[in-house]
C-alpha positions as a LaTeX table, in Angstrom:
\begin{tabular}{lrrr}
\hline
Residue & $x$ (\AA) & $y$ (\AA) & $z$ (\AA) \\
\hline
Met1 & 93.41 & 105.16 & 82.19 \\
Ile2 & 95.03 & 103.60 & 85.78 \\
Ser3 & 95.54 & 100.76 & 87.35 \\
Val4 & 95.97 & 100.78 & 91.50 \\
Leu5 & 98.31 & 97.50 & 92.67 \\
Ile6 & 98.08 & 96.66 & 96.45 \\
Pro7 & 100.01 & 93.35 & 96.91 \\
Val8 & 98.38 & 92.40 & 100.78 \\
Tyr9 & 100.18 & 90.26 & 103.20 \\
Asn10 & 98.91 & 89.63 & 106.57 \\
Tyr11 & 97.26 & 93.59 & 106.65 \\
Asn12 & 93.87 & 95.15 & 106.33 \\
Val13 & 94.17 & 97.24 & 103.06 \\
Ser14 & 90.21 & 98.34 & 103.50 \\
Glu15 & 91.05 & 102.27 & 104.20 \\
Leu16 & 93.78 & 102.45 & 102.27 \\
Val17 & 91.77 & 100.96 & 99.14 \\
Ser18 & 88.24 & 103.65 & 100.02 \\
Val19 & 90.55 & 106.03 & 100.40 \\
Val20 & 92.68 & 106.17 & 96.86 \\
His21 & 88.96 & 104.43 & 95.25 \\
Lys22 & 86.86 & 107.72 & 96.90 \\
Gln23 & 90.11 & 110.04 & 94.89 \\
Leu24 & 89.83 & 108.07 & 92.40 \\
Ile25 & 85.94 & 108.17 & 91.59 \\
Ile26 & 86.23 & 112.53 & 91.79 \\
Ser27 & 89.28 & 112.22 & 88.97 \\
Asp28 & 87.45 & 111.07 & 86.86 \\
Val29 & 88.52 & 108.90 & 84.96 \\
Pro30 & 88.53 & 105.41 & 83.66 \\
Phe31 & 89.97 & 102.82 & 86.92 \\
Glu32 & 90.64 & 99.44 & 88.72 \\
Ile33 & 91.26 & 98.87 & 91.33 \\
Leu34 & 93.06 & 95.31 & 92.25 \\
Cys35 & 94.20 & 93.46 & 95.51 \\
Tyr36 & 96.20 & 90.90 & 95.36 \\
Asp37 & 96.27 & 88.79 & 99.26 \\
Asp38 & 99.55 & 86.17 & 98.90 \\
Cys39 & 97.05 & 83.85 & 101.12 \\
Ser40 & 97.84 & 85.33 & 104.08 \\
Asn41 & 97.93 & 83.52 & 106.77 \\
Asp42 & 95.76 & 85.47 & 109.44 \\
Ile43 & 92.55 & 84.54 & 107.62 \\
Lys44 & 90.68 & 88.32 & 110.24 \\
Phe45 & 92.65 & 90.25 & 107.80 \\
Gln46 & 91.55 & 88.06 & 105.23 \\
Lys47 & 87.24 & 88.95 & 106.02 \\
Asp48 & 88.21 & 92.47 & 107.09 \\
Asn49 & 89.49 & 93.02 & 103.00 \\
Asn50 & 86.09 & 91.21 & 101.23 \\
Ile51 & 84.32 & 94.32 & 102.31 \\
Ile52 & 87.22 & 96.15 & 99.22 \\
Asn53 & 84.81 & 93.81 & 96.23 \\
Thr54 & 82.01 & 96.01 & 97.15 \\
Phe55 & 83.33 & 98.75 & 95.41 \\
Ser56 & 83.37 & 100.32 & 92.57 \\
His57 & 85.46 & 99.11 & 90.10 \\
Ser58 & 87.22 & 97.11 & 92.64 \\
Glu59 & 88.61 & 93.20 & 93.59 \\
Tyr60 & 90.42 & 91.31 & 97.06 \\
His61 & 91.81 & 88.47 & 96.04 \\
Ile62 & 93.01 & 85.82 & 97.54 \\
Leu63 & 95.98 & 83.38 & 96.10 \\
Gln64 & 96.02 & 79.69 & 96.56 \\
Lys65 & 99.52 & 79.97 & 97.89 \\
Asn66 & 101.88 & 81.95 & 98.87 \\
Ile67 & 103.79 & 83.54 & 96.08 \\
Gly68 & 106.51 & 86.37 & 97.32 \\
Arg69 & 107.31 & 89.65 & 96.45 \\
Ser70 & 108.46 & 89.72 & 93.59 \\
Ala71 & 105.96 & 87.17 & 91.90 \\
Ile72 & 102.46 & 88.79 & 93.58 \\
Arg73 & 103.96 & 92.34 & 91.14 \\
Asn74 & 104.15 & 90.73 & 87.60 \\
Lys75 & 100.83 & 89.12 & 88.68 \\
Leu76 & 99.45 & 92.24 & 89.60 \\
Ala77 & 100.67 & 93.79 & 86.83 \\
Lys78 & 100.49 & 91.30 & 84.00 \\
Asp79 & 96.33 & 91.49 & 84.88 \\
Ala80 & 96.57 & 94.87 & 85.24 \\
Lys81 & 94.36 & 95.93 & 81.65 \\
Tyr82 & 95.47 & 100.38 & 82.04 \\
Asp83 & 98.26 & 101.19 & 80.46 \\
Trp84 & 99.44 & 102.82 & 84.21 \\
Cys85 & 99.48 & 100.89 & 87.42 \\
Leu86 & 99.90 & 102.52 & 89.63 \\
Phe87 & 101.64 & 99.94 & 93.02 \\
Leu88 & 100.67 & 100.72 & 96.82 \\
Asp89 & 102.19 & 99.12 & 99.51 \\
Ala90 & 99.55 & 98.34 & 101.59 \\
Asp91 & 100.85 & 99.33 & 105.01 \\
Val92 & 100.11 & 103.43 & 102.57 \\
Met93 & 98.01 & 106.31 & 103.01 \\
Pro94 & 98.41 & 108.92 & 101.24 \\
Lys95 & 99.76 & 112.01 & 102.96 \\
Asn96 & 96.63 & 114.68 & 101.41 \\
Asp97 & 93.63 & 114.01 & 99.26 \\
His98 & 95.37 & 114.81 & 95.68 \\
Phe99 & 97.24 & 111.92 & 95.34 \\
Ile100 & 95.67 & 110.63 & 92.60 \\
Ala101 & 94.79 & 113.78 & 90.61 \\
Phe102 & 99.00 & 114.97 & 90.79 \\
Tyr103 & 100.00 & 111.60 & 89.59 \\
Leu104 & 97.94 & 112.27 & 86.64 \\
Gln105 & 99.02 & 115.07 & 86.53 \\
Ser106 & 102.37 & 113.67 & 86.21 \\
Ile107 & 102.07 & 112.00 & 83.25 \\
Thr108 & 104.13 & 113.49 & 80.34 \\
Ala109 & 104.66 & 111.51 & 76.25 \\
His110 & 108.08 & 110.62 & 77.85 \\
Ser111 & 107.04 & 109.25 & 81.13 \\
Gln112 & 107.59 & 105.59 & 82.48 \\
Ile113 & 107.60 & 105.39 & 86.00 \\
Ile114 & 106.97 & 108.12 & 88.67 \\
Tyr115 & 108.14 & 107.39 & 92.40 \\
Gly116 & 105.69 & 109.84 & 94.43 \\
Gly117 & 108.78 & 108.81 & 97.31 \\
Ile118 & 107.06 & 107.87 & 101.47 \\
Leu119 & 107.09 & 109.99 & 104.97 \\
Tyr120 & 106.98 & 109.09 & 108.44 \\
Gln121 & 104.64 & 110.47 & 110.27 \\
Asp122 & 106.55 & 113.52 & 113.16 \\
Gln123 & 104.83 & 112.06 & 116.33 \\
Thr124 & 108.02 & 109.76 & 118.75 \\
Val125 & 107.07 & 106.23 & 118.29 \\
Ser126 & 107.39 & 103.17 & 120.68 \\
Pro127 & 110.46 & 102.68 & 121.70 \\
Ser128 & 110.14 & 99.18 & 120.29 \\
Gln129 & 109.28 & 100.16 & 117.41 \\
Met130 & 112.33 & 103.49 & 117.28 \\
Leu131 & 114.89 & 101.70 & 114.80 \\
Arg132 & 112.57 & 102.14 & 111.62 \\
Trp133 & 111.65 & 104.88 & 112.03 \\
Thr134 & 114.75 & 106.50 & 112.64 \\
Tyr135 & 116.40 & 104.17 & 109.58 \\
Gly136 & 112.47 & 105.71 & 107.80 \\
Arg137 & 112.78 & 108.97 & 108.34 \\
Glu138 & 116.80 & 110.10 & 107.53 \\
Arg139 & 117.07 & 107.56 & 104.75 \\
Glu140 & 113.90 & 107.24 & 102.70 \\
Ala141 & 112.12 & 109.96 & 103.62 \\
Leu142 & 113.89 & 111.93 & 100.72 \\
Ser143 & 112.35 & 115.08 & 98.56 \\
Ala144 & 112.39 & 114.40 & 95.49 \\
Glu145 & 115.34 & 117.33 & 94.61 \\
Val146 & 117.38 & 115.35 & 96.80 \\
Arg147 & 115.98 & 111.55 & 95.04 \\
Tyr148 & 117.27 & 113.29 & 92.22 \\
Ser149 & 120.65 & 112.64 & 92.48 \\
Asn150 & 120.83 & 109.11 & 93.26 \\
Thr151 & 118.24 & 108.77 & 90.59 \\
Tyr152 & 117.41 & 104.38 & 90.94 \\
Leu153 & 119.09 & 103.91 & 93.92 \\
Ser154 & 116.26 & 106.28 & 95.43 \\
Phe155 & 114.24 & 104.62 & 94.18 \\
Leu156 & 110.71 & 102.67 & 96.40 \\
Thr157 & 108.65 & 100.01 & 95.37 \\
Leu158 & 105.62 & 101.33 & 97.81 \\
Asn159 & 104.28 & 103.80 & 95.81 \\
Phe160 & 105.45 & 104.29 & 92.75 \\
Leu161 & 103.25 & 104.82 & 88.89 \\
Ile162 & 104.00 & 102.89 & 85.75 \\
His163 & 103.95 & 102.47 & 82.31 \\
Lys164 & 102.78 & 98.32 & 81.45 \\
Asp165 & 104.86 & 98.31 & 79.14 \\
Val166 & 107.86 & 99.12 & 80.69 \\
Phe167 & 106.85 & 95.47 & 82.04 \\
Asn168 & 107.54 & 93.50 & 79.52 \\
Ile169 & 111.99 & 94.30 & 79.08 \\
Val170 & 111.96 & 94.85 & 82.88 \\
Gln171 & 109.98 & 92.68 & 86.20 \\
Phe172 & 110.83 & 91.65 & 89.57 \\
Asn173 & 112.95 & 88.90 & 89.63 \\
Glu174 & 111.47 & 85.64 & 90.13 \\
Phe175 & 114.24 & 83.61 & 91.20 \\
Ile176 & 116.20 & 84.96 & 93.77 \\
Pro177 & 115.09 & 83.86 & 97.78 \\
Asn178 & 112.53 & 85.79 & 99.29 \\
Leu179 & 114.95 & 87.94 & 101.52 \\
Arg180 & 114.95 & 91.07 & 100.21 \\
His181 & 116.50 & 93.82 & 98.27 \\
Glu182 & 113.98 & 92.31 & 95.52 \\
Asp183 & 113.89 & 96.55 & 95.03 \\
Thr184 & 116.75 & 97.74 & 94.69 \\
Leu185 & 117.78 & 95.02 & 91.62 \\
Phe186 & 114.37 & 95.62 & 89.66 \\
Ser187 & 115.72 & 99.59 & 89.62 \\
Tyr188 & 119.27 & 98.13 & 88.61 \\
Asp189 & 117.58 & 96.45 & 85.51 \\
Leu190 & 115.58 & 99.50 & 85.55 \\
Lys191 & 119.00 & 101.22 & 84.71 \\
Thr192 & 120.76 & 98.37 & 83.34 \\
Ser193 & 117.67 & 99.03 & 80.25 \\
Asn194 & 117.62 & 102.92 & 80.31 \\
Ile195 & 114.30 & 103.60 & 81.37 \\
Lys196 & 113.84 & 107.36 & 82.77 \\
Ile197 & 112.17 & 107.21 & 86.41 \\
Glu198 & 111.86 & 110.38 & 87.78 \\
His199 & 110.61 & 111.88 & 90.79 \\
Ile200 & 107.98 & 113.61 & 92.75 \\
Asp201 & 106.77 & 114.95 & 96.15 \\
Asn202 & 103.80 & 113.47 & 95.96 \\
Thr203 & 104.15 & 111.57 & 99.06 \\
Val204 & 101.91 & 108.86 & 101.19 \\
Tyr205 & 102.99 & 108.22 & 104.75 \\
His206 & 104.86 & 104.47 & 105.51 \\
Leu207 & 102.57 & 103.96 & 108.93 \\
Gly208 & 102.92 & 99.62 & 109.23 \\
Leu209 & 106.14 & 100.18 & 111.31 \\
Glu210 & 107.97 & 96.88 & 112.18 \\
Asp211 & 110.03 & 96.53 & 115.93 \\
Ser212 & 112.97 & 97.05 & 115.85 \\
Lys213 & 113.76 & 93.78 & 116.27 \\
Thr214 & 111.93 & 91.94 & 113.05 \\
Phe215 & 113.66 & 95.10 & 111.20 \\
Leu216 & 117.16 & 94.33 & 112.53 \\
Lys217 & 116.16 & 90.53 & 111.62 \\
Lys218 & 114.92 & 92.10 & 108.26 \\
Ser219 & 118.60 & 94.03 & 108.26 \\
Leu220 & 121.18 & 90.81 & 107.63 \\
Glu221 & 118.43 & 89.02 & 106.10 \\
Ala222 & 119.19 & 91.93 & 102.97 \\
Val223 & 121.84 & 91.36 & 104.11 \\
Glu224 & 122.95 & 88.51 & 102.42 \\
Ala225 & 120.23 & 89.25 & 100.00 \\
Ile226 & 122.39 & 90.98 & 98.55 \\
Asp227 & 125.62 & 89.12 & 99.06 \\
Leu228 & 124.17 & 87.06 & 97.14 \\
Phe229 & 123.08 & 88.75 & 94.26 \\
Val230 & 126.39 & 90.45 & 93.74 \\
Lys231 & 127.95 & 86.44 & 94.31 \\
Gln232 & 125.75 & 85.38 & 90.72 \\
Gly233 & 126.29 & 88.35 & 88.67 \\
Leu234 & 123.09 & 90.27 & 89.20 \\
Leu235 & 124.82 & 93.13 & 90.83 \\
Pro236 & 127.48 & 95.08 & 90.48 \\
Ala237 & 129.53 & 95.23 & 93.26 \\
His238 & 129.88 & 99.46 & 93.44 \\
Tyr239 & 125.38 & 99.53 & 93.04 \\
Thr240 & 125.42 & 99.97 & 96.57 \\
Arg241 & 126.88 & 101.51 & 99.49 \\
Ile242 & 127.33 & 98.07 & 101.31 \\
Thr243 & 128.66 & 96.10 & 98.83 \\
Lys244 & 130.89 & 99.21 & 97.50 \\
Leu245 & 132.19 & 99.74 & 100.74 \\
Tyr246 & 133.43 & 95.95 & 101.34 \\
Ser247 & 135.35 & 95.67 & 97.61 \\
Gln248 & 137.24 & 98.37 & 98.78 \\
Ile249 & 137.69 & 96.32 & 101.36 \\
Glu250 & 137.46 & 92.48 & 101.19 \\
Asn251 & 141.24 & 91.66 & 100.30 \\
Ser252 & 142.92 & 93.91 & 103.43 \\
Pro253 & 143.12 & 93.60 & 107.39 \\
Ile254 & 140.21 & 95.93 & 107.71 \\
Ser255 & 137.23 & 93.02 & 106.25 \\
Lys256 & 139.25 & 90.91 & 109.56 \\
Leu257 & 139.36 & 93.76 & 111.92 \\
Leu258 & 135.42 & 93.91 & 111.27 \\
Ser259 & 134.52 & 90.56 & 111.30 \\
Phe260 & 136.04 & 90.04 & 114.39 \\
Ile261 & 134.18 & 93.66 & 115.79 \\
Tyr262 & 131.14 & 91.62 & 114.20 \\
Arg263 & 131.26 & 88.46 & 116.66 \\
Lys264 & 133.26 & 90.44 & 119.61 \\
Tyr265 & 130.60 & 93.69 & 120.21 \\
Asn266 & 127.40 & 92.85 & 117.63 \\
Arg267 & 124.94 & 92.52 & 121.61 \\
Ile268 & 126.53 & 96.52 & 122.36 \\
Phe269 & 125.36 & 97.09 & 118.94 \\
Lys270 & 121.93 & 94.84 & 118.59 \\
Arg271 & 121.41 & 96.47 & 121.91 \\
Asn272 & 122.52 & 100.07 & 121.45 \\
Leu273 & 119.88 & 99.93 & 118.48 \\
Leu274 & 117.60 & 97.95 & 120.03 \\
Gly275 & 117.29 & 101.41 & 123.25 \\
Lys276 & 115.17 & 104.33 & 123.22 \\
Asn277 & 117.98 & 106.28 & 120.95 \\
Pro278 & 118.99 & 104.23 & 118.50 \\
Ser279 & 122.67 & 105.14 & 115.96 \\
Leu280 & 122.61 & 104.28 & 113.61 \\
Leu281 & 125.72 & 104.87 & 112.31 \\
Ile282 & 126.54 & 102.12 & 114.81 \\
Phe283 & 123.55 & 100.09 & 112.33 \\
Asp284 & 125.23 & 101.47 & 108.89 \\
Leu285 & 128.24 & 99.19 & 110.88 \\
Tyr286 & 126.61 & 96.75 & 112.29 \\
Arg287 & 125.53 & 95.95 & 108.43 \\
Leu288 & 128.61 & 96.23 & 106.98 \\
Ser289 & 130.82 & 93.52 & 110.11 \\
Tyr290 & 127.73 & 91.11 & 109.71 \\
Tyr291 & 128.23 & 91.33 & 105.83 \\
Cys292 & 132.66 & 90.66 & 106.82 \\
Thr293 & 131.64 & 87.59 & 109.30 \\
Ile294 & 129.42 & 85.94 & 107.00 \\
Asn295 & 132.25 & 86.39 & 103.80 \\
Ser296 & 134.92 & 85.43 & 106.36 \\
Lys297 & 133.40 & 81.81 & 106.95 \\
Gln298 & 133.56 & 81.39 & 102.50 \\
\hline
\end{tabular}
């Protein structure tokens, strides 16, 4: 009845698989767990994950070449043998022992996609991870009620149940650069295809926190990706907050001012964002001013 699909890259997923496997056994439903490793470059993780092949109805498979975040999700869905596919990122962990049971209970005759949500642990992380932890808790760890107010943009691809038939309508776009925001593009394609997303409180903890330098670098890559999607007509400018803001100021002096602010003050911004008390207001300004800067050069 359910295929659990976990894309893997340089991460030990054996504990996650063990936890989910136990819950699936208790649920007493037909299942499989497919873990596809996108050609990790660290052999240690591959060796650690080999234990997954000893679990019943479970497979850890290493791809011969890296195909990227979109393609590996599509491949997992294509290879899944059950109608319901539960996608989990490698660096998550279910909050409770009823995670699988609650997803199964939430399925109705009309369900297409069910998103369970994400949490971040309460204890303060190390200063080097503070930006990712702060952003996650404030912007991503939202209740189902809050997520429903912005159904599609609140959808993240790290913990969701999807009917396999949906992939006959919408897939992850494999032709975009492997930067970021493939989940944003997927959510927009779901919206335009009238695929219904249900939001429930069936959360996982996000454990694999990046350090602030890495997260900041990826955030700028995400800005470049979203800009590319708009320019290629894959996303309308009004879909995301940052592209909507930019479209409103694009032809005004504000855009030039923000571009100047980025060039002059980005080091000061980074000092705050890489520190112990990062400001999300500065984080938003940093990304928007960078968006203005990359467009001012074109």
